[in-house]
Coordinates of C-alpha atoms in Angstrom, one line a residue:
Chain R
M1 CA 0.0 0.0 0.0
L2 CA 1.1 3.5 -0.8
K3 CA -1.1 5.4 1.6
D4 CA 0.9 7.5 4.1
Q5 CA 4.1 5.6 3.4
T6 CA 6.1 8.4 1.9
A7 CA 6.4 12.2 2.1
I8 CA 7.7 15.2 0.2
V9 CA 10.5 16.4 2.5
G10 CA 12.3 19.0 0.4
I11 CA 11.4 21.5 -2.3
G12 CA 13.7 23.6 -4.5
E13 CA 12.9 26.4 -6.9
T14 CA 15.2 28.6 -9.0
E15 CA 14.3 32.1 -9.8
F16 CA 11.3 32.4 -12.2
S17 CA 11.7 34.7 -15.1
K18 CA 10.7 35.4 -18.7
S19 CA 14.3 34.8 -19.7
I20 CA 17.1 33.2 -17.7
D21 CA 20.6 33.2 -19.2
S22 CA 21.4 29.6 -18.3
T23 CA 20.8 26.1 -19.6
E24 CA 18.0 23.8 -18.5
L25 CA 20.6 21.4 -17.0
N26 CA 22.2 24.2 -15.0
L27 CA 18.8 25.2 -13.7
A28 CA 17.8 21.6 -12.9
C29 CA 21.0 21.1 -10.9
K30 CA 20.4 24.3 -8.9
A31 CA 16.8 23.4 -8.1
I32 CA 17.7 19.9 -7.0
K33 CA 20.5 21.1 -4.8
I34 CA 18.2 23.6 -3.2
A35 CA 15.6 20.9 -2.6
L36 CA 18.2 18.5 -1.0
D37 CA 19.5 21.3 1.2
D38 CA 15.9 22.2 2.2
A39 CA 15.4 18.6 3.3
G40 CA 18.8 18.1 4.9
I41 CA 19.8 15.2 2.7
N42 CA 23.2 14.6 1.2
P43 CA 23.2 14.1 -2.6
D44 CA 24.9 10.8 -2.3
Q45 CA 21.8 9.4 -0.5
V46 CA 19.6 9.9 -3.6
D47 CA 18.9 6.6 -5.4
A48 CA 15.6 7.3 -7.3
L49 CA 14.7 9.8 -10.0
G50 CA 11.4 10.8 -11.5
S51 CA 10.9 13.2 -14.4
F52 CA 8.7 14.1 -17.4
T53 CA 9.1 12.5 -20.8
Y54 CA 9.2 16.1 -22.0
E55 CA 12.2 16.8 -19.7
E56 CA 15.3 17.3 -21.7
T57 CA 17.9 16.9 -18.9
P58 CA 18.8 13.2 -18.8
E59 CA 19.0 11.2 -15.5
F60 CA 22.7 10.4 -15.9
E61 CA 23.6 14.0 -16.4
I62 CA 21.6 15.0 -13.3
A63 CA 23.2 12.2 -11.3
R64 CA 26.8 12.9 -12.2
N65 CA 26.5 16.6 -11.8
L66 CA 24.9 16.3 -8.3
G67 CA 27.2 13.5 -7.2
F68 CA 24.4 11.0 -6.6
G69 CA 25.4 7.4 -5.6
N70 CA 24.2 4.3 -7.3
L71 CA 20.6 4.6 -8.6
T72 CA 18.1 1.8 -8.3
Y73 CA 14.9 3.4 -9.8
W74 CA 14.0 6.0 -12.3
S75 CA 10.9 6.7 -14.4
Q76 CA 9.4 9.3 -16.7
A77 CA 5.7 10.3 -16.8
P78 CA 4.2 11.3 -20.2
Y79 CA 1.9 14.1 -21.4
G80 CA 3.5 17.3 -20.2
G81 CA 0.9 19.0 -18.0
G82 CA -0.5 15.6 -17.0
A83 CA 2.9 14.4 -15.7
S84 CA 4.0 16.1 -12.4
C85 CA 1.9 14.1 -10.0
A86 CA 2.4 10.9 -12.0
A87 CA 6.2 11.3 -11.8
I88 CA 5.9 11.9 -8.0
G89 CA 3.5 9.0 -7.5
Q90 CA 5.7 6.6 -9.4
V91 CA 8.8 7.5 -7.3
A92 CA 6.7 7.3 -4.1
M93 CA 5.6 3.8 -5.1
A94 CA 9.2 2.8 -5.8
I95 CA 10.1 4.0 -2.3
A96 CA 7.1 2.5 -0.6
S97 CA 7.8 -0.9 -2.2
G98 CA 11.4 -0.9 -1.1
I99 CA 13.1 -0.5 -4.5
A100 CA 14.7 2.8 -3.4
N101 CA 14.9 5.1 -0.4
V102 CA 15.4 8.8 -1.5
G103 CA 13.8 10.1 -4.7
V104 CA 14.1 13.4 -6.6
V105 CA 11.5 14.6 -9.1
W106 CA 12.4 17.6 -11.2
R107 CA 11.3 19.8 -14.1
S108 CA 13.5 22.3 -15.8
R109 CA 12.1 24.3 -18.6
K110 CA 13.0 27.3 -20.7
R111 CA 9.7 28.3 -22.3
G112 CA 9.9 32.1 -22.0
D113 CA 11.0 32.6 -25.6
P114 CA 8.0 32.6 -28.0
S115 CA 10.1 30.5 -30.5
S116 CA 9.9 27.6 -27.9
R117 CA 6.1 27.3 -28.2
M118 CA 5.5 23.7 -29.1
W119 CA 2.7 24.3 -31.6
S120 CA 5.1 26.6 -33.6
H121 CA 7.1 23.4 -34.4
T122 CA 4.1 21.7 -36.1
N123 CA 5.4 19.4 -38.9
E124 CA 4.3 19.8 -42.5
H125 CA 2.9 16.2 -42.4
I126 CA 1.0 14.9 -39.4
F127 CA 0.8 11.2 -38.6
D128 CA -0.5 11.3 -35.1
H129 CA -4.0 12.0 -33.8
W130 CA -3.5 15.7 -34.4
K131 CA -4.0 15.0 -38.1
W132 CA -7.8 15.2 -37.3
S133 CA -7.7 18.8 -36.0
R134 CA -4.5 20.8 -36.9
P135 CA -5.0 20.9 -40.7
S136 CA -8.3 22.7 -40.1
G137 CA -6.6 25.4 -38.1
L138 CA -7.1 24.1 -34.6
V139 CA -3.4 24.2 -33.9
R140 CA -2.6 25.4 -30.4
P141 CA -3.5 24.0 -27.0
V142 CA -5.4 27.2 -26.3
D143 CA -7.7 26.5 -29.3
E144 CA -8.2 22.9 -28.1
S145 CA -9.2 24.1 -24.6
S146 CA -11.4 26.9 -25.9
M147 CA -13.5 24.5 -27.9
L148 CA -14.6 22.8 -24.6
M149 CA -15.1 26.1 -22.8
R150 CA -17.5 27.5 -25.3
R151 CA -19.6 24.3 -25.1
Y152 CA -19.5 24.5 -21.3
M153 CA -20.6 28.1 -21.4
Y154 CA -23.5 27.1 -23.8
Q155 CA -24.6 24.2 -21.7
Y156 CA -24.6 26.0 -18.4
N157 CA -25.4 29.5 -19.5
Y158 CA -22.1 31.4 -18.7
D159 CA -20.2 34.1 -20.5
R160 CA -16.7 35.5 -20.5
K161 CA -17.5 37.7 -17.5
D162 CA -18.1 34.6 -15.5
L163 CA -14.8 33.0 -16.6
A164 CA -12.9 36.2 -15.7
S165 CA -13.3 35.4 -12.0
V166 CA -10.8 32.6 -12.4
S167 CA -7.9 34.7 -13.7
I168 CA -8.7 37.5 -11.3
A169 CA -8.7 35.3 -8.3
L170 CA -5.3 33.8 -9.2
R171 CA -3.8 37.2 -9.9
K172 CA -4.7 38.4 -6.4
Y173 CA -2.7 35.5 -5.0
A174 CA 0.2 36.4 -7.3
N175 CA 0.0 40.0 -6.0
C176 CA 0.8 38.5 -2.5
N177 CA 3.7 36.4 -3.8
E178 CA 7.0 38.3 -4.5
R179 CA 8.3 35.4 -6.6
A180 CA 5.3 35.5 -8.9
L181 CA 6.0 36.8 -12.4
M182 CA 2.8 38.9 -12.2
H183 CA 3.5 40.1 -8.6
H184 CA 3.3 43.8 -9.5
K185 CA 0.5 43.6 -12.0
S186 CA -3.1 43.9 -11.0
L187 CA -5.9 42.4 -13.0
T188 CA -9.4 43.9 -13.0
L189 CA -12.6 42.8 -14.7
E190 CA -12.2 45.7 -17.1
D191 CA -8.7 44.6 -18.0
Y192 CA -9.9 41.1 -18.7
M193 CA -12.9 42.2 -20.8
N194 CA -10.7 44.5 -22.9
A195 CA -7.9 41.9 -23.4
R196 CA -7.1 40.7 -26.8
M197 CA -8.6 37.4 -27.8
I198 CA -6.3 34.5 -28.4
S199 CA -8.9 31.9 -29.2
D200 CA -12.4 33.2 -28.8
P201 CA -13.9 32.7 -26.2
L202 CA -10.5 32.7 -24.4
C203 CA -8.4 35.9 -24.1
L204 CA -4.8 36.6 -23.1
F205 CA -5.5 36.3 -19.4
D206 CA -6.9 32.8 -19.8
N207 CA -3.5 31.6 -20.9
C208 CA -0.6 30.5 -18.6
L209 CA 2.6 32.5 -18.6
E210 CA 5.6 31.7 -20.8
S211 CA 8.6 31.4 -18.5
D212 CA 12.0 29.9 -17.5
G213 CA 12.9 28.1 -14.3
A214 CA 13.3 24.8 -12.6
I215 CA 11.6 23.1 -9.6
A216 CA 12.6 19.9 -7.7
I217 CA 11.2 18.0 -4.8
V218 CA 12.6 15.2 -2.6
I219 CA 10.6 12.2 -1.5
T220 CA 11.5 9.7 1.3
R221 CA 9.8 7.1 3.4
L222 CA 7.8 8.7 6.2
K223 CA 9.9 7.1 8.9
M224 CA 13.0 8.9 7.4
A225 CA 11.1 12.1 6.9
E226 CA 10.4 12.4 10.6
G227 CA 14.2 12.9 11.3
L228 CA 14.6 15.6 8.7
N229 CA 14.4 19.4 8.5
N230 CA 10.7 20.1 7.6
T231 CA 7.2 19.2 8.4
P232 CA 6.7 16.3 6.0
A233 CA 3.9 16.7 3.3
I234 CA 2.7 13.1 3.5
I235 CA 1.6 11.5 0.2
H236 CA -1.8 10.2 1.4
S237 CA -3.2 9.0 -1.9
Y238 CA -2.3 9.1 -5.5
S239 CA -3.8 8.0 -8.8
Q240 CA -3.4 8.4 -12.5
G241 CA -6.4 8.6 -14.8
M242 CA -7.3 8.1 -18.5
S243 CA -10.9 7.9 -19.5
K244 CA -12.5 5.7 -22.2
E245 CA -12.0 7.0 -25.7
H246 CA -9.6 9.7 -24.4
Q247 CA -7.7 11.6 -27.0
L248 CA -4.8 13.8 -25.9
M249 CA -5.8 17.5 -25.7
T250 CA -8.6 16.9 -28.1
H251 CA -10.9 14.8 -26.0
Y252 CA -13.8 15.3 -28.4
H253 CA -14.9 11.8 -29.3
S254 CA -16.2 10.2 -26.1
D255 CA -19.9 10.2 -25.1
D256 CA -19.4 13.4 -23.1
P257 CA -16.3 15.4 -24.0
L258 CA -16.9 17.6 -20.9
E259 CA -16.2 14.5 -18.8
S260 CA -12.4 14.5 -18.9
S261 CA -9.8 12.0 -17.6
S262 CA -9.8 14.0 -14.3
Y263 CA -13.1 12.2 -13.5
V264 CA -11.2 8.9 -13.6
T265 CA -8.3 10.2 -11.5
A266 CA -10.6 11.8 -9.0
S267 CA -12.8 8.8 -8.5
N268 CA -9.9 6.5 -7.8
L269 CA -8.0 9.1 -5.7
W270 CA -11.0 9.5 -3.4
S271 CA -11.6 5.7 -3.2
L272 CA -8.0 5.2 -2.1
S273 CA -8.2 8.0 0.5
D274 CA -9.6 8.4 4.0
Y275 CA -11.0 11.8 3.0
S276 CA -13.7 13.3 0.8
P277 CA -13.7 16.6 -1.1
K278 CA -15.2 18.6 1.8
D279 CA -12.1 17.7 3.9
V280 CA -9.6 19.5 1.5
D281 CA -8.3 22.7 3.0
V282 CA -6.5 24.0 -0.2
A283 CA -6.2 22.9 -3.8
Q284 CA -3.6 23.4 -6.4
I285 CA -5.4 22.8 -9.7
Y286 CA -3.4 22.6 -13.0
D287 CA -4.2 25.7 -15.0
A288 CA -2.4 26.0 -18.3
F289 CA -5.7 27.6 -19.3
S290 CA -8.3 29.0 -17.0
P291 CA -11.2 26.6 -18.0
M292 CA -9.2 23.8 -16.4
I293 CA -10.0 25.1 -13.0
P294 CA -13.8 25.0 -13.1
F295 CA -13.6 21.7 -15.1
S296 CA -11.4 20.1 -12.5
L297 CA -13.3 21.4 -9.5
E298 CA -16.4 19.6 -10.9
A299 CA -14.4 16.5 -11.8
Y300 CA -12.9 16.2 -8.3
D301 CA -16.5 16.6 -6.9
F302 CA -16.1 19.9 -5.1
C303 CA -19.4 20.9 -6.7
P304 CA -22.0 19.6 -9.1
K305 CA -21.5 19.8 -12.9
G306 CA -22.1 23.3 -14.2
E307 CA -21.9 25.1 -10.8
S308 CA -18.2 25.8 -10.4
L309 CA -18.1 29.1 -12.3
K310 CA -21.0 30.4 -10.3
L311 CA -19.3 29.4 -7.0
I312 CA -16.0 30.9 -8.2
N313 CA -17.8 34.1 -8.8
E314 CA -19.1 34.0 -5.3
G315 CA -15.6 33.6 -3.9
L316 CA -15.1 29.8 -3.6
I317 CA -11.4 29.8 -4.6
D318 CA -10.4 33.1 -2.9
V319 CA -8.2 33.2 0.2
D320 CA -11.2 33.4 2.5
G321 CA -13.3 31.0 0.4
D322 CA -14.3 27.4 1.2
L323 CA -11.6 26.1 -1.2
P324 CA -8.7 28.4 -1.9
V325 CA -7.1 27.4 -5.2
N326 CA -3.7 28.0 -6.7
T327 CA -2.6 30.2 -3.7
S328 CA 0.8 31.1 -5.2
G329 CA -0.9 32.5 -8.4
G330 CA -0.6 29.2 -10.3
S331 CA 0.4 28.8 -13.9
L332 CA -1.7 31.8 -14.9
S333 CA 0.1 34.3 -12.6
E334 CA 3.1 32.8 -10.8
V335 CA 5.1 30.7 -13.3
Y336 CA 4.4 28.0 -15.9
L337 CA 6.6 25.0 -15.2
H338 CA 4.2 22.2 -16.2
G339 CA 2.5 22.5 -12.8
M340 CA 5.5 21.8 -10.6
N341 CA 4.9 25.1 -8.8
L342 CA 1.5 23.8 -7.8
V343 CA 3.3 20.9 -6.1
T344 CA 5.7 23.1 -4.1
E345 CA 2.9 25.4 -3.2
G346 CA 0.9 22.5 -1.9
V347 CA 3.9 21.5 0.3
K348 CA 4.3 25.1 1.5
Q349 CA 0.7 25.2 2.6
I350 CA 1.1 21.9 4.5
R351 CA 4.2 23.4 6.2
G352 CA 2.3 26.5 7.1
L353 CA 4.8 28.7 5.3
A354 CA 3.0 29.8 2.1
N355 CA 2.6 33.5 1.2
A356 CA -1.1 33.3 1.2
Q357 CA -1.2 30.8 4.0
I358 CA -4.5 29.1 4.6
R359 CA -5.0 28.8 8.4
N360 CA -4.5 25.3 9.7
A361 CA -4.1 23.7 6.2
K362 CA -3.8 20.0 6.8
L363 CA -5.0 18.5 3.5
A364 CA -3.9 19.8 0.1
L365 CA -5.0 18.4 -3.3
V366 CA -2.6 18.8 -6.2
T367 CA -3.9 17.9 -9.7
T368 CA -2.5 17.9 -13.3
C369 CA -3.8 18.8 -16.7
D370 CA -7.6 18.2 -17.2
A371 CA -7.1 17.9 -21.0
T372 CA -4.6 15.1 -21.0
P373 CA -4.2 11.7 -19.3
N374 CA -3.4 12.9 -15.8
A375 CA -2.8 12.3 -12.1
A376 CA -3.3 13.8 -8.7
I377 CA -1.9 13.5 -5.2
L378 CA -3.5 14.3 -1.9
L379 CA -0.9 15.7 0.6
K380 CA -1.6 15.8 4.3
G381 CA 0.2 17.3 7.3
E382 CA 0.9 15.4 10.5
Chain J
M1 CA 7.5 27.6 -38.8
I2 CA 5.9 25.7 -41.7
K3 CA 4.6 27.8 -44.6
S4 CA 1.8 25.5 -45.7
I5 CA -1.1 24.1 -43.6
P6 CA -0.1 20.9 -41.7
I7 CA -1.1 18.1 -44.0
P8 CA -2.6 14.8 -42.7
G9 CA -0.3 11.9 -43.4
I10 CA -2.1 9.0 -45.0
E11 CA -1.9 5.6 -43.3
D12 CA -3.4 2.2 -44.2
F13 CA -6.2 2.5 -41.7
D14 CA -7.5 5.9 -42.9
K15 CA -6.6 5.7 -46.6
P16 CA -10.3 5.2 -47.7
Y17 CA -11.3 8.3 -45.7
W18 CA -9.0 10.5 -47.6
E19 CA -9.8 8.8 -51.0
N20 CA -13.5 9.5 -50.3
C21 CA -12.8 13.1 -49.3
S22 CA -11.0 13.6 -52.6
K23 CA -14.2 12.4 -54.3
Q24 CA -16.2 15.0 -52.2
K25 CA -17.7 12.3 -50.0
L26 CA -17.6 12.0 -46.3
S27 CA -17.2 8.4 -45.0
I28 CA -17.2 6.8 -41.6
Q29 CA -15.1 3.8 -40.6
H30 CA -17.1 0.8 -39.4
C31 CA -16.1 -2.6 -38.0
A32 CA -16.5 -5.2 -40.8
D33 CA -17.5 -7.8 -38.3
C34 CA -19.6 -6.2 -35.5
K35 CA -20.5 -3.1 -37.7
A36 CA -19.8 -0.6 -34.9
P37 CA -18.9 2.9 -36.2
R38 CA -15.8 4.7 -34.9
F39 CA -14.1 8.1 -35.3
P40 CA -11.3 9.0 -35.6
P41 CA -10.4 6.0 -37.7
R42 CA -8.1 3.5 -36.2
H43 CA -6.6 0.0 -36.6
M44 CA -8.8 -2.0 -34.3
C45 CA -12.5 -2.1 -33.4
P46 CA -12.7 -1.1 -29.7
K47 CA -15.9 -3.1 -29.4
C48 CA -14.9 -6.5 -30.7
Q49 CA -11.1 -6.1 -31.5
S50 CA -11.5 -7.0 -35.1
L51 CA -8.9 -5.6 -37.5
N52 CA -11.3 -5.7 -40.4
H53 CA -13.0 -2.5 -41.4
E54 CA -15.3 -1.0 -44.0
W55 CA -16.4 2.5 -44.9
N56 CA -19.9 3.9 -45.2
I57 CA -20.7 7.1 -47.0
V58 CA -22.7 9.6 -45.0
S59 CA -24.5 12.8 -46.0
G60 CA -22.1 15.0 -44.0
D61 CA -25.1 17.0 -42.6
A62 CA -24.2 18.0 -39.1
I63 CA -25.0 20.2 -36.0
L64 CA -22.4 22.6 -34.6
W65 CA -21.4 21.2 -31.2
S66 CA -18.9 24.0 -30.4
F67 CA -16.4 26.3 -32.2
V68 CA -13.5 28.7 -31.6
V69 CA -12.1 31.8 -33.4
P70 CA -8.3 31.6 -33.3
R71 CA -6.4 34.9 -33.3
P72 CA -2.7 35.5 -33.7
P73 CA -0.1 34.3 -32.9
L74 CA -0.7 31.4 -35.3
L75 CA 1.1 29.4 -37.9
P76 CA 1.7 31.9 -40.8
V77 CA -0.9 30.2 -43.1
F78 CA -3.6 30.5 -40.5
E79 CA -2.5 34.0 -39.3
N80 CA -3.2 35.2 -42.9
Q81 CA -6.8 33.7 -42.6
S82 CA -7.5 34.9 -39.1
P83 CA -10.2 35.5 -37.9
Y84 CA -11.6 32.2 -39.0
V85 CA -14.0 29.7 -37.3
V86 CA -13.1 26.1 -36.5
G87 CA -15.9 23.9 -35.3
L88 CA -16.5 20.5 -33.8
V89 CA -19.6 19.2 -35.6
E90 CA -21.8 16.3 -34.7
L91 CA -23.1 14.2 -37.6
I92 CA -26.8 13.9 -38.0
E93 CA -26.6 10.2 -38.8
Y94 CA -24.3 9.4 -35.8
K95 CA -25.0 11.5 -32.7
N96 CA -21.6 10.8 -31.0
I97 CA -19.4 11.1 -34.0
R98 CA -17.8 14.5 -33.9
I99 CA -15.4 15.9 -36.5
I100 CA -13.2 19.1 -36.5
G101 CA -13.5 21.3 -39.6
E102 CA -13.6 24.9 -40.6
I103 CA -17.0 26.6 -40.5
K104 CA -17.9 29.0 -43.3
S105 CA -20.8 31.3 -43.3
K106 CA -22.2 33.7 -45.9
S107 CA -23.3 36.0 -43.2
D108 CA -21.1 37.6 -40.5
I109 CA -19.1 35.0 -38.4
D110 CA -20.4 36.7 -35.3
S111 CA -23.8 35.2 -36.0
I112 CA -22.5 31.5 -35.9
K113 CA -23.8 29.7 -32.9
I114 CA -23.8 26.3 -31.3
G115 CA -26.8 24.2 -32.7
D116 CA -26.5 25.6 -36.2
T117 CA -27.3 23.1 -38.9
L118 CA -24.4 22.6 -41.4
S119 CA -23.6 20.7 -44.6
V120 CA -20.2 19.4 -45.7
R121 CA -18.0 20.7 -48.4
F122 CA -14.4 19.8 -49.4
K123 CA -11.3 21.9 -49.9
K124 CA -8.6 20.4 -52.2
I125 CA -5.2 20.6 -50.6
N126 CA -3.3 18.4 -53.1
N127 CA -4.1 15.3 -55.3
E128 CA -4.4 13.1 -52.3
I129 CA -5.9 15.3 -49.6
S130 CA -9.1 17.2 -49.5
L131 CA -10.2 18.6 -46.2
P132 CA -13.9 18.5 -45.1
Y133 CA -15.3 21.8 -43.9
W134 CA -18.9 22.8 -43.1
V135 CA -21.2 25.6 -44.3
R136 CA -24.3 27.0 -42.7
E137 CA -27.4 26.2 -44.6

């Protein structure tokens, strides 16, 4: 069993910026060293690694730069925004099962430069599933997300003004977080309504940031965690999820396209857990695009289908709401690192050391991308 | 960035789809054994795991399920066309078969709405590929 066997004991973040004059490998090494120092663990104790299939810094380079000892486990989780909690869960399982003892999960990414946008490298001939959408001009992830948002707005009678509340709520958190890229920039409803459209009905502020940086975390068995520097963020439950007839980013062909893979992850996560949605004190919801927050809140059963935007407008996800969400500013307003900042923010909340600290936060949900095969973890304090 | 539109690569399991599109006909892949329809086309029937498939011509009449209006930054070929409308359409003959295609309208694109009834047309890209798109009736 995985439940409560392992914990996140160290977190490390480099600076976050639109442009950092450094390589991804250099940033990865820095973030991992910071995370190990934070935990109080010597690099030669690390014997497990977890990363993303999209990660371009190889395990052996990481290991020989940091001076790790002999490694006995490593794995990579696929699907970009769907990967962070999967990479963490897989390393946690390796440790819980006795294959390894100390694991590092990292993501280093230089995505600040517009030329690094993945869609801009679309090939002239397409042989994967994107052949069914990209030739017609549905090319970017934002277009793919926007398709589902317009349908959601139609089905549940919402408009852009309702969706604005998501980006505005996250920006308020970023305004409290000095490390957030949008720390000094306010966002009003008027700013939002006047913003340029990127893929109507989604505008500029519905998109995540384009940024450079690296984040790492350290995982150990709970018994070891108790002798280390920090309050452990215990990995209470974990699941991956991929729904029937799922198609990556263009989940348009199942019986109900608004029922994403998050519904599968959520259902299994809750069944493996001692808790229910009402017990969660704070949630970090993957937000490459703002619609993913209302979609995920419904998938994880925080509210009935169609009600999340109404509740967000009434303050659900604000610092004094029933479920504060993305309390560092998230991918929309802190930094976009494939959701790894959501993991570190979940840990900070459990430690009681977040900028927008939720009082007595004992249970934090961290999710990954609603539009891909995905995963989630439930972190708890002692 | 590529200068042309991205072109679908033809594979064994979807070759008839593109051949039919080049003849201005929309066709849907069915299992040759259990007859279940499926889209997008694929190698194996998810209902009975048969590798045999056949193709049925459909009218192409559809209902607009949802749509977006992409704005720059885009691939150059689409940036030149922007604003344009891309829709996800649901076929009249098969309620749960949905296909992506451009949506064209004689009137202002602002009047396009979910639930509009559409009919299929084809745009020739090269000798092997014609892309389906839909027009408002």
